[in-house]
Coordinates of C-alpha atoms in Angstrom, one line a residue:
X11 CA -5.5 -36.1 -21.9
X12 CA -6.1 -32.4 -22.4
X13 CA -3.3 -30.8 -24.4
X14 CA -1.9 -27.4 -22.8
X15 CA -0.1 -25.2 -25.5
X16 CA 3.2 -24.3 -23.7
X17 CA 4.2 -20.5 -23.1
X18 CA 7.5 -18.9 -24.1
X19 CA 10.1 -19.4 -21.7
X20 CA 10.5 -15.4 -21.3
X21 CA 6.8 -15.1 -20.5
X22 CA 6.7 -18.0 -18.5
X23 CA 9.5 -16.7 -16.1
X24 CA 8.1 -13.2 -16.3
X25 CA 4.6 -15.3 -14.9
X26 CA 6.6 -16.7 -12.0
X27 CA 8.3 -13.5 -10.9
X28 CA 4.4 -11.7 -10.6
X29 CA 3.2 -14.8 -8.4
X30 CA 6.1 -14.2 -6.1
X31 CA 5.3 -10.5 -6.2
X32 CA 2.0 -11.0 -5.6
X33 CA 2.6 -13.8 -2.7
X34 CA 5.0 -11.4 -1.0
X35 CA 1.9 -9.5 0.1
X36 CA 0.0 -12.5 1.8
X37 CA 2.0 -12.7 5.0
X38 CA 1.4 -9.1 6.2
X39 CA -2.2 -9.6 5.0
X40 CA -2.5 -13.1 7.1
X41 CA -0.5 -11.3 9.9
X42 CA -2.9 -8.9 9.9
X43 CA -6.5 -11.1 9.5
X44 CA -5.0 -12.7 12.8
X45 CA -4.4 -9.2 14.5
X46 CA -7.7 -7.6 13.2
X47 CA -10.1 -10.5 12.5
X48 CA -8.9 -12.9 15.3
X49 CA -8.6 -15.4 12.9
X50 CA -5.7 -18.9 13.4
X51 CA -3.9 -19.5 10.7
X52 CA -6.4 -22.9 9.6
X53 CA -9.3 -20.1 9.2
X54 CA -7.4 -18.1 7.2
X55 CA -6.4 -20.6 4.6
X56 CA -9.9 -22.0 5.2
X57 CA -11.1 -19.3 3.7
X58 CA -7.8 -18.5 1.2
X59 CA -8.8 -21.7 -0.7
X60 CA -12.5 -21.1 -0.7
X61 CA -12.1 -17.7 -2.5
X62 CA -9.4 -19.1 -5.1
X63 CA -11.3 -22.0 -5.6
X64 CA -14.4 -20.5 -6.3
X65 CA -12.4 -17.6 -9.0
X66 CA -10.6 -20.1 -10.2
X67 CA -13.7 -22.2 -11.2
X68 CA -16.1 -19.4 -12.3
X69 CA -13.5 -18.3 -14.6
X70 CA -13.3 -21.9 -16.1
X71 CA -16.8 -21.9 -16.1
X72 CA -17.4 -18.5 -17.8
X73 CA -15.0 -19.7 -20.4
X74 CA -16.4 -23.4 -21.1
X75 CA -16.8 -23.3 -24.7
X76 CA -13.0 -22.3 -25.2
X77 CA -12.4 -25.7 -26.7
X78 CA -9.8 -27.9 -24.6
X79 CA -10.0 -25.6 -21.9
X80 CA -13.6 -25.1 -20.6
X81 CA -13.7 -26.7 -17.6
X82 CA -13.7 -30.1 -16.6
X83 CA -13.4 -32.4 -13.3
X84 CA -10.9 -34.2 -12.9
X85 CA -10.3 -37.7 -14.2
X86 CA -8.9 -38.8 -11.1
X87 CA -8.7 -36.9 -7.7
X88 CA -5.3 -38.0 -6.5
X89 CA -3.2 -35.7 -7.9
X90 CA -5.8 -32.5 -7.0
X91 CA -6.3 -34.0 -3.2
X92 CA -2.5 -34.2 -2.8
X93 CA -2.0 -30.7 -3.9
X94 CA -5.0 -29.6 -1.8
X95 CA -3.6 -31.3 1.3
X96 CA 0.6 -30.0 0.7
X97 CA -0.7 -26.7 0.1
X98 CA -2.7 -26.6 3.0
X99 CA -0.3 -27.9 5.1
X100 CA 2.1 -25.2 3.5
X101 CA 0.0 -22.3 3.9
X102 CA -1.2 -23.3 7.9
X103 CA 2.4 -24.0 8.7
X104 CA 3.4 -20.7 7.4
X105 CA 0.7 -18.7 8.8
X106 CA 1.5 -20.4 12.1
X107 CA 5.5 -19.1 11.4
X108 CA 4.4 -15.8 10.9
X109 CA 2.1 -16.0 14.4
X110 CA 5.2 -16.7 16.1
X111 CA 8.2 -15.2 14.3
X112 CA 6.8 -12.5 12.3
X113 CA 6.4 -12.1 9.1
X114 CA 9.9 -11.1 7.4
X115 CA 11.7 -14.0 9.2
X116 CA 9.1 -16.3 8.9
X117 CA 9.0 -15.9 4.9
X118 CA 13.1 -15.9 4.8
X119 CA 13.2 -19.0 6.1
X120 CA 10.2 -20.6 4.6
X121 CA 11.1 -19.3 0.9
X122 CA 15.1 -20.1 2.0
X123 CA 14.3 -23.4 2.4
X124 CA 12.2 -24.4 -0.2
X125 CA 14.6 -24.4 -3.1
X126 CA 16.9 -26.8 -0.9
X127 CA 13.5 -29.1 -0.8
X128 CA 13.2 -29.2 -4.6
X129 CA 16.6 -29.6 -5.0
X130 CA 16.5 -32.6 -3.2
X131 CA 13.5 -34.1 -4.4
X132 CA 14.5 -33.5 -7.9
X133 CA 17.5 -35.7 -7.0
X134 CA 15.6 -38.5 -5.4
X135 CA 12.4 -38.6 -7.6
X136 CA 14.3 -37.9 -11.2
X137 CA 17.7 -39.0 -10.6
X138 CA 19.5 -35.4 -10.5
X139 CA 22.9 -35.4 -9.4
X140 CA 24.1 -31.7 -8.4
X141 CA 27.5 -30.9 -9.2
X142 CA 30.1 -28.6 -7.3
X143 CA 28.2 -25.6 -7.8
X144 CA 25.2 -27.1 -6.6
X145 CA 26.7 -28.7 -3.5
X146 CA 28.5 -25.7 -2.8
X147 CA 25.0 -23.7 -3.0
X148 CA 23.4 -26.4 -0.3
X149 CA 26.3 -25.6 2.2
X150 CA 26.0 -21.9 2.1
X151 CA 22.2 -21.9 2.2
X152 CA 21.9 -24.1 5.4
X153 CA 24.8 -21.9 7.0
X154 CA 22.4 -18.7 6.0
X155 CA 19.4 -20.7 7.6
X156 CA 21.2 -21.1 11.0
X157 CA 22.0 -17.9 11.0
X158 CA 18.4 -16.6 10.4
X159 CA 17.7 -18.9 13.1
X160 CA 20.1 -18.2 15.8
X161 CA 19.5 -14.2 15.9
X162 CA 17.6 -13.2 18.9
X163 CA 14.5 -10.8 19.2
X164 CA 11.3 -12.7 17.4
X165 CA 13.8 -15.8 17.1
X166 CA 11.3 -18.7 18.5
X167 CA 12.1 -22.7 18.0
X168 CA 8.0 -23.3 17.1
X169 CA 8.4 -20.6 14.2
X170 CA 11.5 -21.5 12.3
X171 CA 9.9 -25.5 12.9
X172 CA 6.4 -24.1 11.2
X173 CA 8.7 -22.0 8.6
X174 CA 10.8 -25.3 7.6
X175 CA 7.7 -27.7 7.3
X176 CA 6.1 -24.7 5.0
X177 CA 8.9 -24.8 2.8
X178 CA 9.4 -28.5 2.8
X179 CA 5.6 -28.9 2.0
X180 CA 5.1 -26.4 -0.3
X181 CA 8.6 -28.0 -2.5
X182 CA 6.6 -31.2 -2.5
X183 CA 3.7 -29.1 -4.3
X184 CA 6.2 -27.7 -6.7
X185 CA 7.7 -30.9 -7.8
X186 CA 4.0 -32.5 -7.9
X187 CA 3.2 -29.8 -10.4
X188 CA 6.3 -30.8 -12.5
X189 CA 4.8 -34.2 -12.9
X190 CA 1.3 -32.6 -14.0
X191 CA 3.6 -30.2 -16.5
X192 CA 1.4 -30.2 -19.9
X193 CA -1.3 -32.8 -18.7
X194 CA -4.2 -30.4 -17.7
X195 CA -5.1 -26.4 -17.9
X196 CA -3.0 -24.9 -14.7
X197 CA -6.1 -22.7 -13.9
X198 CA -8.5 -25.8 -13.7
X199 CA -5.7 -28.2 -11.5
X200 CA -5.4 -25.3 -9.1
X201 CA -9.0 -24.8 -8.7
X202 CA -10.2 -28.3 -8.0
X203 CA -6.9 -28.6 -5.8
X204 CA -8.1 -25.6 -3.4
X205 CA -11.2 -26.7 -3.7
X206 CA -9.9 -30.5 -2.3
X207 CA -7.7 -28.5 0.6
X208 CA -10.7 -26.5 1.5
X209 CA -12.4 -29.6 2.2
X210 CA -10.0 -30.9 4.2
X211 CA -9.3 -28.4 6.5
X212 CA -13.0 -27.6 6.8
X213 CA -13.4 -29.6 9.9
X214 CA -10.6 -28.1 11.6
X215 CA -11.8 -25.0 10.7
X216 CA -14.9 -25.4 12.2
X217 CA -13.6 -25.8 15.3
X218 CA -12.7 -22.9 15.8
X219 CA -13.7 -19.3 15.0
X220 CA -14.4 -18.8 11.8
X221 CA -15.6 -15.9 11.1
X222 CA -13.8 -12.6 11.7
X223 CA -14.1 -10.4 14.7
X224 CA -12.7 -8.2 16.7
X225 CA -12.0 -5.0 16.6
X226 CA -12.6 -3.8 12.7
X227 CA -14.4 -7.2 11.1
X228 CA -15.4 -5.0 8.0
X229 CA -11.6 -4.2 6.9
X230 CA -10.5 -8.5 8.0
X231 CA -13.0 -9.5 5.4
X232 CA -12.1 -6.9 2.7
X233 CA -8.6 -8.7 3.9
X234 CA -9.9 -12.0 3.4
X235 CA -11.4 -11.0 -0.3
X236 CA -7.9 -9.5 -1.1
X237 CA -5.7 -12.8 0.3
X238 CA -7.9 -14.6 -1.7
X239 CA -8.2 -12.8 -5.3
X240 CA -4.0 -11.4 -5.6
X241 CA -2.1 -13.9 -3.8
X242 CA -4.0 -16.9 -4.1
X243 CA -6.1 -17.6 -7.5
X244 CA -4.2 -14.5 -9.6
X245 CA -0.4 -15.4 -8.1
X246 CA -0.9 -19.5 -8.1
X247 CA -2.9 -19.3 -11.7
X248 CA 0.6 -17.3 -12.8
X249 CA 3.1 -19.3 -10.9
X250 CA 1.6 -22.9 -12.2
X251 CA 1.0 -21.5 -15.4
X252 CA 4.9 -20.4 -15.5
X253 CA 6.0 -24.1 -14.3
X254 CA 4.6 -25.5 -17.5
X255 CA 7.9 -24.2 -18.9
X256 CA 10.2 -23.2 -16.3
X257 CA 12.2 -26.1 -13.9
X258 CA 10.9 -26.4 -10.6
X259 CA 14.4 -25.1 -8.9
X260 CA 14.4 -22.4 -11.2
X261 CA 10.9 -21.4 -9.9
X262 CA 11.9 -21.6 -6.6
X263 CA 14.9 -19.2 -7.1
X264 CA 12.7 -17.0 -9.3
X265 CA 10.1 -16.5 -6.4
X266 CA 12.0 -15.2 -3.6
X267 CA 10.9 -12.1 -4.7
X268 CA 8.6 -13.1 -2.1
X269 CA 10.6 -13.2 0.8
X270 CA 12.2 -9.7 -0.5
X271 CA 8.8 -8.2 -0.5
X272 CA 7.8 -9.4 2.7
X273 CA 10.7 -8.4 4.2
X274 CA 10.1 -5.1 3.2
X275 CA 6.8 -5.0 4.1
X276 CA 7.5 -6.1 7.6
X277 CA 10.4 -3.6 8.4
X278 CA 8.7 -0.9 6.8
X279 CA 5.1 -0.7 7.5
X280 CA 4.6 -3.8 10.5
X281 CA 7.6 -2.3 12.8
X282 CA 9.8 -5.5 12.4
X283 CA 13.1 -5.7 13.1
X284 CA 16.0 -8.2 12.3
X285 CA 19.5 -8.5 13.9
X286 CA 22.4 -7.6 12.1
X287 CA 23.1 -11.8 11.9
X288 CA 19.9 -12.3 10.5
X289 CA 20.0 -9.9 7.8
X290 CA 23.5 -11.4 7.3
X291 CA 22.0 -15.0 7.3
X292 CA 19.3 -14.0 5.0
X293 CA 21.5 -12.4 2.3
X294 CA 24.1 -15.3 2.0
X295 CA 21.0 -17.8 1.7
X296 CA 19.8 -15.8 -0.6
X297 CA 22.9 -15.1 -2.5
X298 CA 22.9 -19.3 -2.2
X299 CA 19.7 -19.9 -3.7
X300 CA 20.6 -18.0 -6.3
X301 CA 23.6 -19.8 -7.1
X302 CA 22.0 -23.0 -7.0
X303 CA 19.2 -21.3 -9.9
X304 CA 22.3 -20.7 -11.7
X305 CA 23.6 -23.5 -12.0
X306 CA 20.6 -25.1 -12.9
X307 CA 19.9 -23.0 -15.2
X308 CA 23.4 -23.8 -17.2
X309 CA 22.6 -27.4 -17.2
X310 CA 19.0 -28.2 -16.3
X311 CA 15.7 -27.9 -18.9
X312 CA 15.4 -24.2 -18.0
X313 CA 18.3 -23.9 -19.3
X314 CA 17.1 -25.2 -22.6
X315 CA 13.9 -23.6 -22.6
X316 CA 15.7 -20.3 -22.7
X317 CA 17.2 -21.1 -26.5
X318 CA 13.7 -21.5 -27.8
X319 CA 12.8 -17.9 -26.7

């Protein structure tokens, strides 16, 4: 087993908020490789994972004689096929939300709901109980979600469906990592896991265009590069890196800095607008979420972690 010296708390949390930063961007630039390039949302991750994969393991590989940490296959390939395949599904699902809600709703409810998936598999997989707080938090956020839901304009069942399963999928991915917390180099699991959901989606992807086309191909793939470099291998390297030391729920409350920037992007520069109950819904789920890091935060490891800073 490959020991993985652990980062500060502080710098581990500051890690996390970059990846959601950084991930905030990815919708409007998937939005946009579908607009431009006339590419689905399998291409797209398709090629997402390819990228990441192959940055992820040059930079191992550049750095093989760093010890513990030049870079290795796996012992096993459960745990980097698993990841491959629930961030695969994750990122099609999501892609597929933004296709048919756009892209600030579609990352709302995706990033909204995510937290709520943790939560709950924390409780079934390690035995968590949530307190008041907690419980209270759960309530608020699923009222927030409905409301997100029920606005009209880009409102569309198919979307908030694909947003759900995105979060749900991408929470099982977040608790997976928990279990893999201090086991291996973050960089190196992420790599051979993109390089595992590359592989799987490869078929689908083939059956389809995958190439982009269209009206401006040059600027889809300069797209492609970009989706693949910042939000993918940089963001996921920083995010994973971060869970070494940070709780999963408090990673999923950290990141909706995500959802914030997409928003923002999607009102500002894509001509996206939300009703006046959906930007009501999205600020008590949010308020929510936030409640639930909270609490965890008072009484979970993060909580902790923050005393050895």
């Amino acid at each position: 087993m490959t020991h993985v010296p652990a980062l500060p708390v502080r710098r581990g949390l500051i890690f996390v908020s970059a990846a959601g930063i950084a991930w905030g961007t990815g919708g409007a630039v998937g939005d946009f490789l579908r607009r431009a390039g006339h590419l689905g949302p399998v291409a797209v991750t398709f090629w997402r994972f390819v990228i990441g994969a192959a940055i992820l393991l040059a930079v191992g590989f550049l750095g093989r004689t760093a010890g513990p940490r030049r870079l290795v296959a796996p012992r096993s390939w459960g745990m980097p096929l698993a990841l491959g395949v629930a961030m695969a599904v994750s990122q099609v699902a999501y892609f597929a939300a933004i296709a048919e809600t756009g892209v600030a709703l579609a990352t709302m409810i995706a990033m909204g709901a995510n937290p709520l998936f943790v939560a709950a598999g924390a409780r079934f997989l390690f035995g968590e109980r949530p307190g008041r707080a907690v419980k209270a938090g759960v309530a608020a956020a699923v009222a927030g979600l409905a409301m997100l839901a029920g606005g009209p304009g880009e409102f569309s069942a198919a979307g908030v469906g694909y947003a759900v399963l995105s979060g749900a999928t991408y929470a099982g991915v977040t608790l997976l990592s928990g279990v893999e917390r201090g086991r291996s180099a973050p960089g190196q699991t992420m790599a051979w896991s993109f390089a595992a959901g590359a592989v799987c989606l490869l078929p689908l992807a083939a059956t389809g265009s995958v190439l982009p086309s269209g009206g401006d191909p040059a600027a889809a793939t300069l797209s492609l590069a970009y989706l693949g470099v910042v939000p993918t291998a940089l963001a996921y390297g920083l995010f994973f890196a971060g869970l070494g030391v940070v709780s999963g729920t408090t990673a999923a409350v950290v990141v909706l800095l995500e959802p914030l920037v997409a928003a923002l992007i999607g009102v500002l520069l894509l001509d996206e607008h939300l009703t006046a109950l959906q930007v009501a819904g999205g600020a008590l789920l949010m308020a929510a979420v936030y409640a639930l890091g909270r609490a965890e935060l008072a009484t979970g490891p993060a909580g902790e972690g923050r005393d050895r800073t």
